[in-house]
mmCIF file of C-alpha atoms in Angstrom:
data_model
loop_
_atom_site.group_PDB
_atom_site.id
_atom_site.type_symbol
_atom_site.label_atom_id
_atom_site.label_comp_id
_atom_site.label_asym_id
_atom_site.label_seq_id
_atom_site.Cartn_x
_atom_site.Cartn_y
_atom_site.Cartn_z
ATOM 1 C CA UNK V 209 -64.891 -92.553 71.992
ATOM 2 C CA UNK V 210 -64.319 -93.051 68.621
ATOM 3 C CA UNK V 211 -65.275 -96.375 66.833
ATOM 4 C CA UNK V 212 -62.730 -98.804 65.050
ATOM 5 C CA UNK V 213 -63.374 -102.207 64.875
ATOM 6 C CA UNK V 214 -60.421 -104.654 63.416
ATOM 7 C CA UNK V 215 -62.536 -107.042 62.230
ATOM 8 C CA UNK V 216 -63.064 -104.706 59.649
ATOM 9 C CA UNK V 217 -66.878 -105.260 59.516
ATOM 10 C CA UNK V 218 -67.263 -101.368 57.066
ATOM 11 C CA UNK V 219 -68.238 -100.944 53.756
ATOM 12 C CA UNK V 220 -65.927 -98.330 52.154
ATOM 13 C CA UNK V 221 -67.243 -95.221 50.437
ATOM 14 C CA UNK V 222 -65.053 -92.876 48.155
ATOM 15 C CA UNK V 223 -65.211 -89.261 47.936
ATOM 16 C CA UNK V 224 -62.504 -87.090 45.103
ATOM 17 C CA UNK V 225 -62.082 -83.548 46.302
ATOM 18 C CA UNK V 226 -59.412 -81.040 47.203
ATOM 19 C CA UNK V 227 -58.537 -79.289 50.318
ATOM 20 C CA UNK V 228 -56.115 -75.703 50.258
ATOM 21 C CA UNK V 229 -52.384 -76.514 50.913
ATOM 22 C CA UNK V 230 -49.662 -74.532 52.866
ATOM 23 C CA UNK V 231 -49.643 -71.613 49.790
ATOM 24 C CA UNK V 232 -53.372 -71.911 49.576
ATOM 25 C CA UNK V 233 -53.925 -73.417 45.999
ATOM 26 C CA UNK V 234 -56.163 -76.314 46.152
ATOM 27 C CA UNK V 235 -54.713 -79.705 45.979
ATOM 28 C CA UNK V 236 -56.070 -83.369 45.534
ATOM 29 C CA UNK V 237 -57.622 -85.643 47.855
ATOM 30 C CA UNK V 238 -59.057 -88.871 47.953
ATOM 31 C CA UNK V 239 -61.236 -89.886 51.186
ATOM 32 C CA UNK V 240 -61.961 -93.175 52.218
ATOM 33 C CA UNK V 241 -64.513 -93.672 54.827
ATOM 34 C CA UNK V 242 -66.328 -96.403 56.920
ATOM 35 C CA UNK V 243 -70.166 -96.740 55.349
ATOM 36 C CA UNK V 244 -71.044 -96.804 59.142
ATOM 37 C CA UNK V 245 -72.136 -95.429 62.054
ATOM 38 C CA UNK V 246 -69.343 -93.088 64.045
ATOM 39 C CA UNK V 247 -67.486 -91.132 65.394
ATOM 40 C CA UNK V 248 -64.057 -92.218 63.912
ATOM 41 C CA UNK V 249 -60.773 -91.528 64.137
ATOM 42 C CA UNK V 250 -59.110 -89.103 61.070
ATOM 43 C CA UNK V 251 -55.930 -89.752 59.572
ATOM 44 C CA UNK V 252 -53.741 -88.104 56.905
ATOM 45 C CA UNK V 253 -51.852 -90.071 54.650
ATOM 46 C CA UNK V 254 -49.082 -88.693 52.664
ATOM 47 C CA UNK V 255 -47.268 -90.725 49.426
ATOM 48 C CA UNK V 256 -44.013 -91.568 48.613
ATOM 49 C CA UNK V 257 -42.203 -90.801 45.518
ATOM 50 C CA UNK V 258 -38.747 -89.377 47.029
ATOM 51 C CA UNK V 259 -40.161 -86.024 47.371
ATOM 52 C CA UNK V 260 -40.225 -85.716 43.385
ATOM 53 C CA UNK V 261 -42.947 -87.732 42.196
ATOM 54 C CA UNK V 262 -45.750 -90.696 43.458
ATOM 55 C CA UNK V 263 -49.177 -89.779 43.907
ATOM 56 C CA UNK V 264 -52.324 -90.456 46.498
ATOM 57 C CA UNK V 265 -53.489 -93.903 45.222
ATOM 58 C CA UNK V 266 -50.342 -95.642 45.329
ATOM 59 C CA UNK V 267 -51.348 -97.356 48.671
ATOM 60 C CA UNK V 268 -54.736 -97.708 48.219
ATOM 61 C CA UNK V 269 -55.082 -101.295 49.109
ATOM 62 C CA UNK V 270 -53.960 -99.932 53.029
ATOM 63 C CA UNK V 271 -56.217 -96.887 52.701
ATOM 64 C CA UNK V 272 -59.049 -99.234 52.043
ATOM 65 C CA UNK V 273 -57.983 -102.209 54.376
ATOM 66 C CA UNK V 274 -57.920 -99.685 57.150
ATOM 67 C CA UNK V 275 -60.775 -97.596 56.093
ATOM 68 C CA UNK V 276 -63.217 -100.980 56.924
ATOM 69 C CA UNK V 277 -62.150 -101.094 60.233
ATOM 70 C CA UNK V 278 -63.911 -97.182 61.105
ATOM 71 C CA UNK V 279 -61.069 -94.742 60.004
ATOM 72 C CA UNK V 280 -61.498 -91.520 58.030
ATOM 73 C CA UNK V 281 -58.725 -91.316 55.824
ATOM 74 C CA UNK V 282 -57.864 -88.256 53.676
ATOM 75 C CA UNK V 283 -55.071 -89.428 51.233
ATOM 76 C CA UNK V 284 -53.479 -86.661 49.970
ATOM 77 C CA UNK V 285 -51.430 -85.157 47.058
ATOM 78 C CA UNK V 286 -49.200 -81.832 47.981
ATOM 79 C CA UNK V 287 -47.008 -79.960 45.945
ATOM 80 C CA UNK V 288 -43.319 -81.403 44.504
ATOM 81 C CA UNK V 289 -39.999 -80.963 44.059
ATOM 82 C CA UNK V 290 -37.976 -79.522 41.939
ATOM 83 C CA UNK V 291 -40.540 -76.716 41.384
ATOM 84 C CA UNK V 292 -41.136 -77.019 44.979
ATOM 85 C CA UNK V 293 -38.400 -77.794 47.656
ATOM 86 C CA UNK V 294 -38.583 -78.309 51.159
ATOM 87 C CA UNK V 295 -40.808 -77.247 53.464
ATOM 88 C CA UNK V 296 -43.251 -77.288 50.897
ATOM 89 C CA UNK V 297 -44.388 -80.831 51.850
ATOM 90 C CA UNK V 298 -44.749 -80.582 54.941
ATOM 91 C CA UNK V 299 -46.345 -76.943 55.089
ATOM 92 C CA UNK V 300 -48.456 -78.912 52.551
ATOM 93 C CA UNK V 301 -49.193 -81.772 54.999
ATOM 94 C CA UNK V 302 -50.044 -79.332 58.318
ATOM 95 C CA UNK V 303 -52.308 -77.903 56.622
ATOM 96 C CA UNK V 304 -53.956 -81.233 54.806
ATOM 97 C CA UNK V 305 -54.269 -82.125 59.118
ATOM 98 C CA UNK V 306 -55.848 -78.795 59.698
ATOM 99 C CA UNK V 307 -58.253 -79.471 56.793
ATOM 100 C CA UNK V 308 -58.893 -82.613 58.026
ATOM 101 C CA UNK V 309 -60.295 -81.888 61.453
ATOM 102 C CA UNK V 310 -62.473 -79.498 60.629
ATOM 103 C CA UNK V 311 -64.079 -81.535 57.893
ATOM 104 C CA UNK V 312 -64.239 -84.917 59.410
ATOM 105 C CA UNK V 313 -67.429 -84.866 60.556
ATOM 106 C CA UNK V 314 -68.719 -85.042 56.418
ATOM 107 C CA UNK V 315 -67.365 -88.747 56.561
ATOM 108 C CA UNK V 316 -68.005 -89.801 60.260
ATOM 109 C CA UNK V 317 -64.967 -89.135 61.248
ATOM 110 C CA UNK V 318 -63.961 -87.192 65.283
ATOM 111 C CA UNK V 319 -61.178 -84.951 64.005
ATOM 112 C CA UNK V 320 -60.017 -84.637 67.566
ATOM 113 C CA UNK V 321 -58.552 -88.498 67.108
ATOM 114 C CA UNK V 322 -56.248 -87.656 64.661
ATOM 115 C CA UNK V 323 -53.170 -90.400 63.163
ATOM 116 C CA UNK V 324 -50.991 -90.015 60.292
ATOM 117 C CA UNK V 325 -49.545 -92.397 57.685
ATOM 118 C CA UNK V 326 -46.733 -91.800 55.315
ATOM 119 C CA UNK V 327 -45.404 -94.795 53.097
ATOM 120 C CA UNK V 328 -41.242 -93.786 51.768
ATOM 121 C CA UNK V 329 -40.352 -89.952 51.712
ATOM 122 C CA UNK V 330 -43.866 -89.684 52.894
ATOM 123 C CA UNK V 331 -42.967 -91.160 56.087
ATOM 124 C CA UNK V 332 -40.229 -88.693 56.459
ATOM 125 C CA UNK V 333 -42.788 -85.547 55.974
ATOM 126 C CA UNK V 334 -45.767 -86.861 58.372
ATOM 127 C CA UNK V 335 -42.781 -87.468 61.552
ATOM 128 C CA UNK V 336 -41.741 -83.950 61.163
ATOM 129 C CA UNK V 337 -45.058 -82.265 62.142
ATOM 130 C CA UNK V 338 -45.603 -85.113 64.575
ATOM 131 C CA UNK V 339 -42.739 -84.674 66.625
ATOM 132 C CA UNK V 340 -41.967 -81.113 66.013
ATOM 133 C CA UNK V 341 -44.766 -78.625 67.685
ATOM 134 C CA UNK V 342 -43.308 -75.939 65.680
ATOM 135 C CA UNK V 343 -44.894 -76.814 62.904
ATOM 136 C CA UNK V 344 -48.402 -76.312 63.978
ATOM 137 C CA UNK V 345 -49.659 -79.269 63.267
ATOM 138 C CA UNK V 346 -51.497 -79.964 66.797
ATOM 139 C CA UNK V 347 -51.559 -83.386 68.306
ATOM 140 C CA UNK V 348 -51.336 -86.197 66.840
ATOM 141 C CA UNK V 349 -51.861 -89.511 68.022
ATOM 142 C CA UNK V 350 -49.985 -91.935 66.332
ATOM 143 C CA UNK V 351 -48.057 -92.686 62.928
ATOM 144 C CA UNK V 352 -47.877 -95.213 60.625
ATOM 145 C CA UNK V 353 -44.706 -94.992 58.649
ATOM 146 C CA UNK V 354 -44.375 -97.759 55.939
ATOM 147 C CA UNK V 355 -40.506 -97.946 54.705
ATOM 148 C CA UNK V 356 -39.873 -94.795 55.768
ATOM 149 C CA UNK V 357 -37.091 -92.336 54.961
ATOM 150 C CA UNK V 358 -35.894 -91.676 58.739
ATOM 151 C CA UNK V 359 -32.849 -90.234 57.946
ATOM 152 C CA UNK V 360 -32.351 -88.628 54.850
ATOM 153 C CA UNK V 361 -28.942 -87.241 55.385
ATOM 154 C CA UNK V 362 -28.315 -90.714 55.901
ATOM 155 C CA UNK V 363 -30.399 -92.137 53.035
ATOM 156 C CA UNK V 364 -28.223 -89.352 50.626
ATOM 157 C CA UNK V 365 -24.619 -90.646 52.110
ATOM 158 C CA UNK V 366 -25.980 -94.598 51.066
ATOM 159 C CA UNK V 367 -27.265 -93.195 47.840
ATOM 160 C CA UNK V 368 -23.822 -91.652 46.755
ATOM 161 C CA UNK V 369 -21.938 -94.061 47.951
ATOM 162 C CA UNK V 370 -23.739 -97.374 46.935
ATOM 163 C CA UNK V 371 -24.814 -95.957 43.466
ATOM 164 C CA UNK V 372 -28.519 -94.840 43.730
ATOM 165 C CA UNK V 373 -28.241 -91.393 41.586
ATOM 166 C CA UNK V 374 -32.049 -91.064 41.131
ATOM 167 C CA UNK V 375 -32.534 -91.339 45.091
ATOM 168 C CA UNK V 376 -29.391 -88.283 45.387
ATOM 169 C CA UNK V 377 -30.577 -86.069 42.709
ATOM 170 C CA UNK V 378 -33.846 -86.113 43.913
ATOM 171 C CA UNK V 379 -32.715 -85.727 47.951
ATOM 172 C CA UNK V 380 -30.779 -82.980 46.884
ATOM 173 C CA UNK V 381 -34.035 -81.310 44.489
ATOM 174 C CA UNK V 382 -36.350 -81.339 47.338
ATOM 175 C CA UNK V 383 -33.538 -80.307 50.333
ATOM 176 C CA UNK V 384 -31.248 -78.543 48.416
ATOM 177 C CA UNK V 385 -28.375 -78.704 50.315
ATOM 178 C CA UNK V 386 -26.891 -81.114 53.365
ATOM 179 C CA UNK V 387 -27.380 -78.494 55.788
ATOM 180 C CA UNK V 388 -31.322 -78.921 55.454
ATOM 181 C CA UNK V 389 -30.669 -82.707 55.395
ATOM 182 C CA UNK V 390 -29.690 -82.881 58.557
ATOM 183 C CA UNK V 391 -31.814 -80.575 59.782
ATOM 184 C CA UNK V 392 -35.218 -81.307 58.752
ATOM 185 C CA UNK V 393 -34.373 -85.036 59.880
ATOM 186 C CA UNK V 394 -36.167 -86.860 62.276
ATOM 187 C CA UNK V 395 -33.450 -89.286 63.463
ATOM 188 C CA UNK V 396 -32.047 -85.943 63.462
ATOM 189 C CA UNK V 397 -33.954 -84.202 66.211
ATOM 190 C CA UNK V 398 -33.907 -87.355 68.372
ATOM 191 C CA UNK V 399 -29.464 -87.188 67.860
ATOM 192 C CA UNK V 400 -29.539 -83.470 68.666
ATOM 193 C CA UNK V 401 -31.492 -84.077 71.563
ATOM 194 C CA UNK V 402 -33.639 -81.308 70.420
ATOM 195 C CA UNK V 403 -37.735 -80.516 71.980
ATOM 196 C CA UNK V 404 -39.790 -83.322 70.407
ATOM 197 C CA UNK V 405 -43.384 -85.164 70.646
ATOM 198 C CA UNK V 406 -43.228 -88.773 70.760
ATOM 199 C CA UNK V 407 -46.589 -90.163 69.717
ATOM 200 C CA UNK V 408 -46.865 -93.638 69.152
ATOM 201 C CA UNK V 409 -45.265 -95.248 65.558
ATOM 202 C CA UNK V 410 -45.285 -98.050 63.661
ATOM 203 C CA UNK V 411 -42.641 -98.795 61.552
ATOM 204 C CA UNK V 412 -43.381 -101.571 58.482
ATOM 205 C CA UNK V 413 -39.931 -102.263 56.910
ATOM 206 C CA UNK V 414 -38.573 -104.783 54.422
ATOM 207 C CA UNK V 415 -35.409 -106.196 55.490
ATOM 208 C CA UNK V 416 -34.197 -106.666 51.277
ATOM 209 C CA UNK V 417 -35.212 -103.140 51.013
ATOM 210 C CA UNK V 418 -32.763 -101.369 48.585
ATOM 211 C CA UNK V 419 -33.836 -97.937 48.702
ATOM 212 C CA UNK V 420 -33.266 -97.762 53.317
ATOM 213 C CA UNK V 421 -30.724 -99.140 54.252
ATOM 214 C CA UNK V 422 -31.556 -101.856 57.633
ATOM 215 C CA UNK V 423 -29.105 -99.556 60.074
ATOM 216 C CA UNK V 424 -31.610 -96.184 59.229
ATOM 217 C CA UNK V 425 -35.003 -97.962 60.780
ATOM 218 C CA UNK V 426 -32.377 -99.874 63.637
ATOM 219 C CA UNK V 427 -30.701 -96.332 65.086
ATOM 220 C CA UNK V 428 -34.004 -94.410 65.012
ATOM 221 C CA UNK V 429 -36.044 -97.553 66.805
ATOM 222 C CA UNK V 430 -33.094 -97.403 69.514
ATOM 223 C CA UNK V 431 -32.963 -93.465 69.760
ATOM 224 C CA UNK V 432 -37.113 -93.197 69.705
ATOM 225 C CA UNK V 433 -37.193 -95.404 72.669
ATOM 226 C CA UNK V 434 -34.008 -93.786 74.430
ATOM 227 C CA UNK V 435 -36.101 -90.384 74.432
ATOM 228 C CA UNK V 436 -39.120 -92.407 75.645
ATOM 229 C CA UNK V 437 -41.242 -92.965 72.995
ATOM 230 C CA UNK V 438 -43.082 -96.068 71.799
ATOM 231 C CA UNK V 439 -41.690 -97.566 68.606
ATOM 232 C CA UNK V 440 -42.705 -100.861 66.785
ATOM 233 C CA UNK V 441 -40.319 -101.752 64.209
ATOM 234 C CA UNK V 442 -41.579 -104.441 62.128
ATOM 235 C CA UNK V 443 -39.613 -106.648 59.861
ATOM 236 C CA UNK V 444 -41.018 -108.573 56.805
ATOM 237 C CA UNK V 445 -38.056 -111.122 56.092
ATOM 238 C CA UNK V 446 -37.112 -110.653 51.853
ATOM 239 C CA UNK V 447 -39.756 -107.894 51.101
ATOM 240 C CA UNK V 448 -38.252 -104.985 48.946
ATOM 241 C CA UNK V 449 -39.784 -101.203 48.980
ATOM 242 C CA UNK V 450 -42.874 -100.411 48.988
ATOM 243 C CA UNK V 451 -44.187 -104.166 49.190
ATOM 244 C CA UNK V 452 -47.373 -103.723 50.964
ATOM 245 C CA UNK V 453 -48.682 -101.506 47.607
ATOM 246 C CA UNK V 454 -49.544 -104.957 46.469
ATOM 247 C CA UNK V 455 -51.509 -108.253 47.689
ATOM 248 C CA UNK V 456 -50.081 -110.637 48.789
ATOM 249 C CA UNK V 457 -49.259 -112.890 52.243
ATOM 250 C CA UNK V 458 -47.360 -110.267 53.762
ATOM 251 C CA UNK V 459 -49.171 -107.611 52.784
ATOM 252 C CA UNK V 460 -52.296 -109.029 54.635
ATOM 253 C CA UNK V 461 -49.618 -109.398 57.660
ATOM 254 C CA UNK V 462 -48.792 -105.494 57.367
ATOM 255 C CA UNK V 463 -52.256 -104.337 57.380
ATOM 256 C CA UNK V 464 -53.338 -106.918 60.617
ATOM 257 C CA UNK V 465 -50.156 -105.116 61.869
ATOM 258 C CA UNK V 466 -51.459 -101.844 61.237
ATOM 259 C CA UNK V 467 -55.122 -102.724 62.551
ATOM 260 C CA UNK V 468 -53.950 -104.011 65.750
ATOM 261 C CA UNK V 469 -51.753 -101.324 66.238
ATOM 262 C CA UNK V 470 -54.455 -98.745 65.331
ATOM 263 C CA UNK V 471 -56.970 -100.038 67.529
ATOM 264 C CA UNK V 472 -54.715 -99.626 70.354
ATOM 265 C CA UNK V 473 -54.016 -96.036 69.574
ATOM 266 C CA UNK V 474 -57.603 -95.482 69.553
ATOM 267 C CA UNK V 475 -59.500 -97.987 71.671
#
């Protein structure tokens, strides 16, 4: 059984190094790993940055935070739009996962116990491999998505409409059209009624968040649970995107959040 521990009671160690993404050039990771004894669970974490931008230390403060209580974390960077539009990301991702598992065992980690965190757009491209088996991504036991973009089709309608042109130009860079909007959408999939995988997710969402909109994380918590999946959707009263990036009182409430719900994954 693998070995996390809330209390947090790791040391962290840090590794640079590079695994080979979905076209096979190499691509940038940074691995954070319990100083202890294992097995632990794995997980991938993928950045935000609306498709176009961000990079793999953003969250560190999480990475770390969760890394102390026994979990292997390979944060990742993965190839962007405009030079490279969806599926790149996610192709990018699957095989970060892949990667992953076989290599665990370097830092401790059980890459058969295997979770997934995505903070903004990154949210959107870890739920897509999780639900979707088509994407060869395996199983995957749980997901962490902080502020996540559920919906972009959605997310693109607010953007136009309520003035956010960086959020649209860059929706449309990485999708390219509304067609692959809707499709590649996991509020999407759940609407359609389409085939999906329903592991376990956590949801960590500002309710003064200007970039999502409160009704995106509202319809897919009640259409995750109508399909009969487990969905926590927590709300962190006046908190804007991307809050838990910093310290700070609710920050330390996100990541007990994200322990607890972690250790029940896993335990």
């Amino acid at each position: 059984m693998p070995r996390f521990i809330p209390s947090a009671p790791f040391a962290v160690g840090t590794q640079e190094t590079t695994y080979p993404g979905g076209d096979g050039t190499a691509q940038a990771a940074s691995v954070f790993f319990p100083e202890g004894e294992g097995p632990f669970p794995v997980a991938v974490h993928v950045h935000g940055g609306a498709w176009n931008g961000g990079e793999r230390l953003r969250a560190r403060l999480v990475d770390e935070a969760l890394a102390a209580c026994g979990l292997v974390i390979a944060s990742i960077d993965f190839r962007l739009a405009p030079a490279h539009p969806y599926p790149a990301q996610v192709e990018d991702t699957v095989a970060a996962i892949a990667w992953a598992r076989e290599q665990a065992g370097r830092w401790g980690g059980d890459g058969s116990s295997m979770g997934l965190i995505g903070d903004s757009s990154g949210g959107h491209t870890v739920l897509l491999p999780a639900m979707q088996e088509g994407w060869g991504a395996g199983p995957i036991g749980w997901v962490i998505a902080l502020w996540p973009v559920l919906d972009p089709f959605a997310r693109y309608q607010y953007a136009v409409r309520y003035g956010y042109p960086r959020l649209a130009r860059n929706t449309e860079a990485y999708f390219l059209d509304e067609d692959a909007m809707r499709q590649a959408n996991p509020q999407g999939l759940l609407d359609r009624d389409e085939p999906v995988r329903l592991p376990p997710v956590l949801v960590i969402q500002g309710d003064t968040d200007a970039n999502i909109p409160n009704a995106i994380p509202l319809a897919f918590e009640a259409a995750y649970k109508h399909a009969g999946g487990l969905v926590e959707l927590e709300w962190f009263a006046g908190q804007p995107h991307s809050f838990a990036i910093e310290p700070g009182p609710d920050t330390e409430r996100a990541v007990a959040l994200m322990r607890a719900f972690v250790a029940r994954q896993v335990g």
